[in-house]
Coordinates of N, CA and C in Angstrom, one line a residue:
M1 N 0.8 -1.2 0.0 CA -0.1 0.1 0.0 C 0.8 1.1 0.0
S2 N 1.4 1.6 -1.1 CA 2.2 2.8 -1.3 C 1.5 3.8 -2.0
G3 N 0.6 4.4 -1.5 CA -0.2 5.4 -2.2 C 0.0 6.9 -1.8
L4 N -1.0 7.5 -1.7 CA -0.7 9.0 -1.2 C -0.3 9.2 0.1
L5 N -0.4 8.5 1.1 CA 0.1 8.6 2.4 C 1.3 7.8 2.6
G6 N 1.9 6.9 1.7 CA 3.0 6.4 2.0 C 3.0 5.0 2.6
G7 N 1.8 4.5 3.1 CA 1.6 3.3 3.6 C 1.7 3.3 5.1
I8 N 1.3 2.1 5.8 CA 1.2 2.1 7.2 C 2.6 1.9 7.9
E9 N 3.6 1.6 7.0 CA 4.8 1.3 7.5 C 5.3 2.7 8.1
H10 N 4.9 3.8 7.5 CA 5.5 5.1 8.0 C 4.7 5.7 9.1
I11 N 3.8 5.3 9.7 CA 2.9 5.5 10.8 C 3.7 5.2 12.2
P12 N 4.0 6.2 13.0 CA 4.7 6.0 14.3 C 4.0 4.8 15.1
A13 N 4.7 4.3 15.8 CA 4.3 3.1 16.7 C 3.2 3.5 17.7
W14 N 3.4 4.9 18.2 CA 2.5 5.3 19.0 C 1.0 5.4 18.6
A15 N 0.9 5.5 17.2 CA -0.4 5.6 16.7 C -0.7 4.2 16.0
A16 N 0.1 3.5 15.6 CA -0.2 2.1 14.8 C -0.8 1.1 15.9
L17 N -0.4 1.0 17.2 CA -0.8 0.2 18.1 C -2.2 0.5 18.4
P18 N -2.7 1.7 18.8 CA -4.2 1.9 19.1 C -5.0 1.8 17.9
V19 N -4.5 2.2 16.7 CA -5.3 2.1 15.6 C -5.6 0.5 15.3
A20 N -4.5 -0.3 15.6 CA -4.6 -1.8 15.3 C -5.6 -2.4 16.3
L21 N -5.4 -2.0 17.6 CA -6.4 -2.5 18.7 C -7.9 -1.9 18.4
L22 N -8.1 -0.8 18.1 CA -9.4 -0.3 17.6 C -10.1 -1.0 16.5
L23 N -9.1 -1.4 15.5 CA -9.8 -2.1 14.4 C -10.2 -3.4 14.8
V24 N -9.3 -4.2 15.7 CA -9.7 -5.6 16.2 C -10.8 -5.5 17.0
L25 N -11.0 -4.4 17.9 CA -12.1 -4.4 18.8 C -13.3 -4.1 17.9
G26 N -13.4 -3.0 17.2 CA -14.6 -2.9 16.2 C -14.9 -4.0 15.4
A27 N -14.0 -4.5 14.7 CA -14.4 -5.7 13.8 C -15.0 -6.9 14.6
S28 N -14.4 -7.0 15.9 CA -15.1 -8.0 16.8 C -16.5 -7.7 17.3
I29 N -16.7 -6.6 17.4 CA -18.1 -6.2 18.0 C -19.0 -6.2 16.8
V30 N -18.5 -5.7 15.7 CA -19.6 -5.9 14.5 C -19.6 -7.4 14.1
L31 N -18.7 -8.3 14.2 CA -18.9 -9.7 14.2 C -19.8 -10.3 15.0
I32 N -19.8 -10.0 16.3 CA -20.6 -10.4 17.3 C -22.1 -10.1 17.1
G33 N -22.4 -8.8 16.6 CA -23.5 -8.4 16.2 C -24.2 -9.2 15.1
A34 N -23.2 -9.5 14.1 CA -23.6 -10.3 13.0 C -24.1 -11.7 13.3
L35 N -23.3 -12.3 14.3 CA -23.6 -13.6 14.5 C -24.9 -13.6 15.4
G36 N -25.2 -12.5 16.2 CA -26.5 -12.5 16.9 C -27.6 -12.4 16.0
L37 N -27.4 -11.5 14.8 CA -28.5 -11.5 13.9 C -28.8 -12.9 13.3
L38 N -27.7 -13.8 13.2 CA -27.9 -14.9 12.5 C -28.4 -16.0 13.4
R39 N -28.3 -16.1 14.6 CA -28.4 -17.2 15.6 C -29.5 -17.0 16.3
L40 N -30.1 -15.7 16.8 CA -31.2 -15.7 17.7 C -32.3 -15.9 16.8
P41 N -33.3 -16.5 18.0 CA -34.5 -17.2 17.2 C -35.6 -16.3 16.5
T42 N -36.0 -15.1 17.4 CA -37.1 -14.2 17.0 C -36.6 -12.8 16.5
F43 N -37.3 -12.2 15.8 CA -37.1 -10.9 15.3 C -36.8 -10.0 16.3
Y44 N -37.4 -10.0 17.5 CA -37.2 -9.0 18.6 C -36.0 -9.3 19.3
Q45 N -35.5 -10.6 19.3 CA -34.1 -10.8 19.8 C -33.0 -10.3 18.7
R46 N -33.2 -10.6 17.6 CA -32.3 -10.3 16.5 C -32.0 -8.9 16.2
I47 N -32.9 -8.1 16.5 CA -32.8 -6.6 16.3 C -31.7 -6.0 17.2
H48 N -31.6 -6.8 18.4 CA -30.6 -6.1 19.4 C -29.1 -6.3 18.9
G49 N -28.8 -7.3 18.2 CA -27.3 -7.4 17.8 C -26.9 -6.3 16.9
P50 N -27.5 -6.0 15.8 CA -27.3 -5.0 15.0 C -27.3 -3.6 15.5
A51 N -28.3 -3.4 16.3 CA -28.4 -2.1 17.0 C -27.3 -1.9 17.7
I52 N -26.7 -2.5 18.6 CA -25.5 -2.3 19.4 C -24.3 -2.2 18.7
S53 N -24.0 -3.1 17.7 CA -22.8 -3.3 17.0 C -22.8 -2.0 15.9
I54 N -23.9 -1.5 15.5 CA -23.8 -0.3 14.8 C -23.2 0.9 15.6
T55 N -23.6 1.2 16.6 CA -23.0 2.3 17.4 C -21.6 2.0 18.0
L56 N -21.6 1.0 18.7 CA -20.2 0.6 19.4 C -19.0 0.2 18.4
G57 N -19.3 -0.6 17.4 CA -18.4 -1.4 16.6 C -18.0 -0.1 15.5
T58 N -18.9 0.7 15.0 CA -18.6 1.6 14.2 C -17.8 2.8 14.7
G59 N -18.2 3.1 16.0 CA -17.4 4.1 16.8 C -15.9 3.7 16.9
C60 N -15.7 2.4 17.2 CA -14.3 1.9 17.3 C -13.6 2.3 15.9
L61 N -14.2 1.7 14.9 CA -13.7 1.8 13.5 C -13.5 3.3 13.1
L62 N -14.4 4.2 13.5 CA -14.2 5.5 13.1 C -13.1 6.1 13.9
L63 N -13.0 5.7 15.3 CA -11.8 6.5 15.7 C -10.4 5.8 15.3
A64 N -10.4 4.5 14.9 CA -9.1 4.2 14.3 C -8.8 4.9 13.1
S65 N -9.8 5.2 12.3 CA -9.7 5.9 11.1 C -9.1 7.4 11.3
M66 N -9.8 7.9 12.4 CA -9.3 9.4 12.7 C -7.8 9.3 13.1
L67 N -7.5 8.4 14.0 CA -6.1 8.3 14.6 C -5.2 8.1 13.5
Y68 N -5.4 7.1 12.5 CA -4.5 6.8 11.6 C -4.4 8.0 10.6
F69 N -5.4 8.6 10.2 CA -5.1 9.7 9.3 C -4.6 10.9 9.9
T70 N -4.9 11.2 11.2 CA -4.2 12.1 12.0 C -2.7 12.0 11.9
A71 N -2.3 10.7 12.2 CA -0.8 10.6 12.3 C -0.2 10.4 10.9
A72 N -1.0 10.0 9.8 CA -0.5 9.7 8.6 C -0.3 11.4 7.8
Q73 N -1.0 12.2 8.1 CA -1.1 13.5 7.4 C -0.5 14.6 8.4
S74 N -0.1 14.1 9.6 CA 0.6 15.2 10.5 C -0.3 16.4 10.8
R75 N -1.6 16.2 10.8 CA -2.6 17.3 11.2 C -3.9 16.6 11.7
L76 N -4.7 17.4 12.5 CA -5.8 16.9 13.1 C -6.8 16.6 11.9
V77 N -7.3 15.3 11.9 CA -8.5 15.0 11.0 C -9.7 14.6 11.7
I78 N -10.6 15.4 11.6 CA -11.9 15.1 12.6 C -13.2 15.0 11.6
H79 N -13.0 14.5 10.2 CA -14.1 14.3 9.4 C -15.0 13.2 10.1
E80 N -14.3 12.1 10.8 CA -15.2 11.1 11.2 C -16.0 11.4 12.3
L81 N -15.6 12.5 13.1 CA -16.6 13.0 14.1 C -18.0 13.3 13.5
I82 N -18.0 13.8 12.4 CA -19.3 14.3 11.6 C -20.2 12.9 11.3
I83 N -19.5 11.9 10.9 CA -20.1 10.6 10.8 C -20.6 10.1 11.9
S84 N -19.8 10.1 13.0 CA -19.9 9.5 14.3 C -21.2 10.2 15.0
V85 N -21.4 11.4 14.9 CA -22.4 12.2 15.4 C -23.8 11.7 14.6
F86 N -23.6 11.5 13.3 CA -24.8 11.1 12.4 C -25.2 9.7 12.9
I87 N -24.4 8.8 12.8 CA -24.7 7.4 13.2 C -25.2 7.4 14.6
L88 N -24.6 8.1 15.6 CA -25.3 8.0 17.1 C -26.6 8.6 17.3
M89 N -26.9 9.5 16.2 CA -28.1 10.2 16.3 C -29.2 9.3 15.5
T90 N -28.8 8.6 14.4 CA -29.8 8.0 13.8 C -30.1 6.5 13.9
A91 N -29.0 5.8 14.4 CA -29.1 4.3 14.5 C -30.2 3.9 15.5
P92 N -30.0 4.6 16.9 CA -31.0 4.0 17.7 C -32.6 4.3 17.4
V93 N -32.7 5.5 16.7 CA -34.0 5.9 16.2 C -34.5 4.9 15.0
V94 N -33.7 4.6 14.3 CA -34.1 3.5 13.1 C -34.3 2.2 13.9
S95 N -33.5 1.8 14.6 CA -33.8 0.4 15.5 C -35.2 0.5 16.1
M96 N -35.4 1.6 16.9 CA -36.7 1.6 17.8 C -37.8 1.7 16.9
T97 N -37.6 2.4 15.6 CA -38.9 2.5 14.7 C -39.2 1.3 14.0
I98 N -38.0 0.4 13.7 CA -38.3 -0.9 13.1 C -38.9 -1.9 14.1
M99 N -38.4 -1.7 15.4 CA -39.0 -2.7 16.5 C -40.5 -2.3 16.6
R100 N -40.9 -1.0 16.6 CA -42.3 -0.6 16.8 C -43.1 -0.9 15.7
A101 N -42.7 -0.9 14.5 CA -43.3 -1.3 13.4 C -43.6 -2.9 13.3
A102 N -42.6 -3.6 14.0 CA -42.9 -5.0 14.0 C -43.9 -5.4 15.2
V103 N -43.9 -4.7 16.2 CA -44.9 -4.9 17.2 C -46.2 -4.6 16.9
Y104 N -46.4 -3.4 16.0 CA -47.7 -3.1 15.5 C -48.1 -4.1 14.5
R105 N -47.2 -4.5 13.6 CA -47.7 -5.6 12.7 C -48.2 -6.7 13.5
D106 N -47.5 -7.1 14.3 CA -47.8 -8.5 15.0 C -49.1 -8.3 15.9
L107 N -49.3 -7.2 16.3 CA -50.6 -6.9 17.1 C -51.7 -6.8 16.3
R108 N -51.5 -6.2 15.1 CA -52.7 -6.1 14.1 C -53.0 -7.7 13.5
A109 N -51.9 -8.4 13.3 CA -52.1 -9.8 12.7 C -52.5 -10.7 13.8
R110 N -52.6 -10.3 15.1 CA -52.8 -11.2 16.3 C -51.9 -12.4 16.3
K111 N -50.7 -12.2 16.1 CA -49.8 -13.4 16.3 C -49.2 -13.4 17.5
H112 N -49.9 -14.4 18.3 CA -49.5 -14.7 19.7 C -48.1 -15.2 19.8
E113 N -47.7 -15.9 18.8 CA -46.4 -16.5 19.1 C -45.1 -15.7 18.5
A114 N -45.3 -14.6 18.1 CA -44.3 -13.8 17.5 C -43.5 -13.0 18.3
G115 N -43.8 -12.9 19.6 CA -43.0 -12.3 20.7 C -43.4 -10.8 21.1
A116 N -44.4 -10.3 20.3 CA -44.7 -8.8 20.6 C -45.5 -8.9 22.0
T117 N -45.9 -9.8 22.6 CA -46.5 -9.7 24.0 C -45.5 -10.2 25.1
A118 N -44.2 -10.5 24.8 CA -43.5 -10.9 25.8 C -43.2 -9.8 26.8
G119 N -43.1 -9.9 28.1 CA -42.9 -8.9 29.1 C -44.3 -8.4 29.4
D120 N -45.4 -8.8 28.9 CA -46.8 -8.1 29.2 C -46.9 -6.6 29.1
V121 N -46.2 -6.1 28.2 CA -46.2 -4.6 27.8 C -47.5 -4.6 26.8
Y122 N -47.6 -5.3 25.8 CA -48.6 -5.3 25.0 C -49.3 -6.4 25.0
V123 N -50.8 -6.3 25.0 CA -51.8 -7.4 25.0 C -52.5 -7.5 23.6
I124 N -52.7 -8.6 23.1 CA -53.5 -8.9 22.0 C -54.9 -9.3 22.4
P125 N -55.9 -8.4 22.0 CA -57.2 -8.7 22.6 C -57.8 -10.1 21.7
D126 N -58.6 -10.7 22.6 CA -59.3 -12.0 21.9 C -60.3 -11.6 20.8
E127 N -61.1 -10.6 20.9 CA -62.1 -10.3 20.0 C -61.6 -9.1 19.2
P128 N -62.1 -8.9 18.0 CA -62.0 -7.6 17.2 C -62.3 -6.6 17.9
D129 N -61.9 -5.3 17.7 CA -62.3 -4.0 18.2 C -63.7 -3.6 17.8
K130 N -64.5 -3.5 18.8 CA -65.9 -3.1 18.5 C -65.8 -1.5 18.5
G131 N -66.6 -1.0 17.6 CA -66.8 0.5 17.4 C -65.7 1.0 16.5
V132 N -64.9 0.3 16.0 CA -63.8 0.8 15.1 C -64.2 0.5 13.6
P133 N -64.3 1.3 12.7 CA -64.8 1.1 11.4 C -63.8 -0.1 10.9
G134 N -64.6 -1.1 10.3 CA -63.8 -2.1 9.6 C -63.7 -3.2 10.5
H135 N -63.8 -3.1 11.8 CA -63.8 -4.3 12.7 C -64.9 -4.6 13.3
E136 N -66.1 -4.6 12.7 CA -67.3 -5.1 13.2 C -67.8 -6.4 12.8

């Protein structure tokens, strides 16, 4: 990799070690999130793996990128902070919206086995709603 920056061999050791650790940590967190997505049985359990790994794993990868390019260019590089703020603001909202849409779908379809009623927060009524147009 001898491109514009000269390659990783020109990065000082004080920056190379944290970059490598952050990359391994971030990749491990993303891998664990992906395995959770594959292995957990219900939708409501599967959504937690990616929701956590998006914020924490991506944060580690962006910190590694910021540190690497700061050391490689001998100046402060903070473009990744904008990406981090965007991800930290949008990822939890998107995950919560997807989960609420799934709960609404399962309650409307009266799927007792889907997991929407776990924890006794939501209850599926036994009979159709009376007085609501279309449910008489």
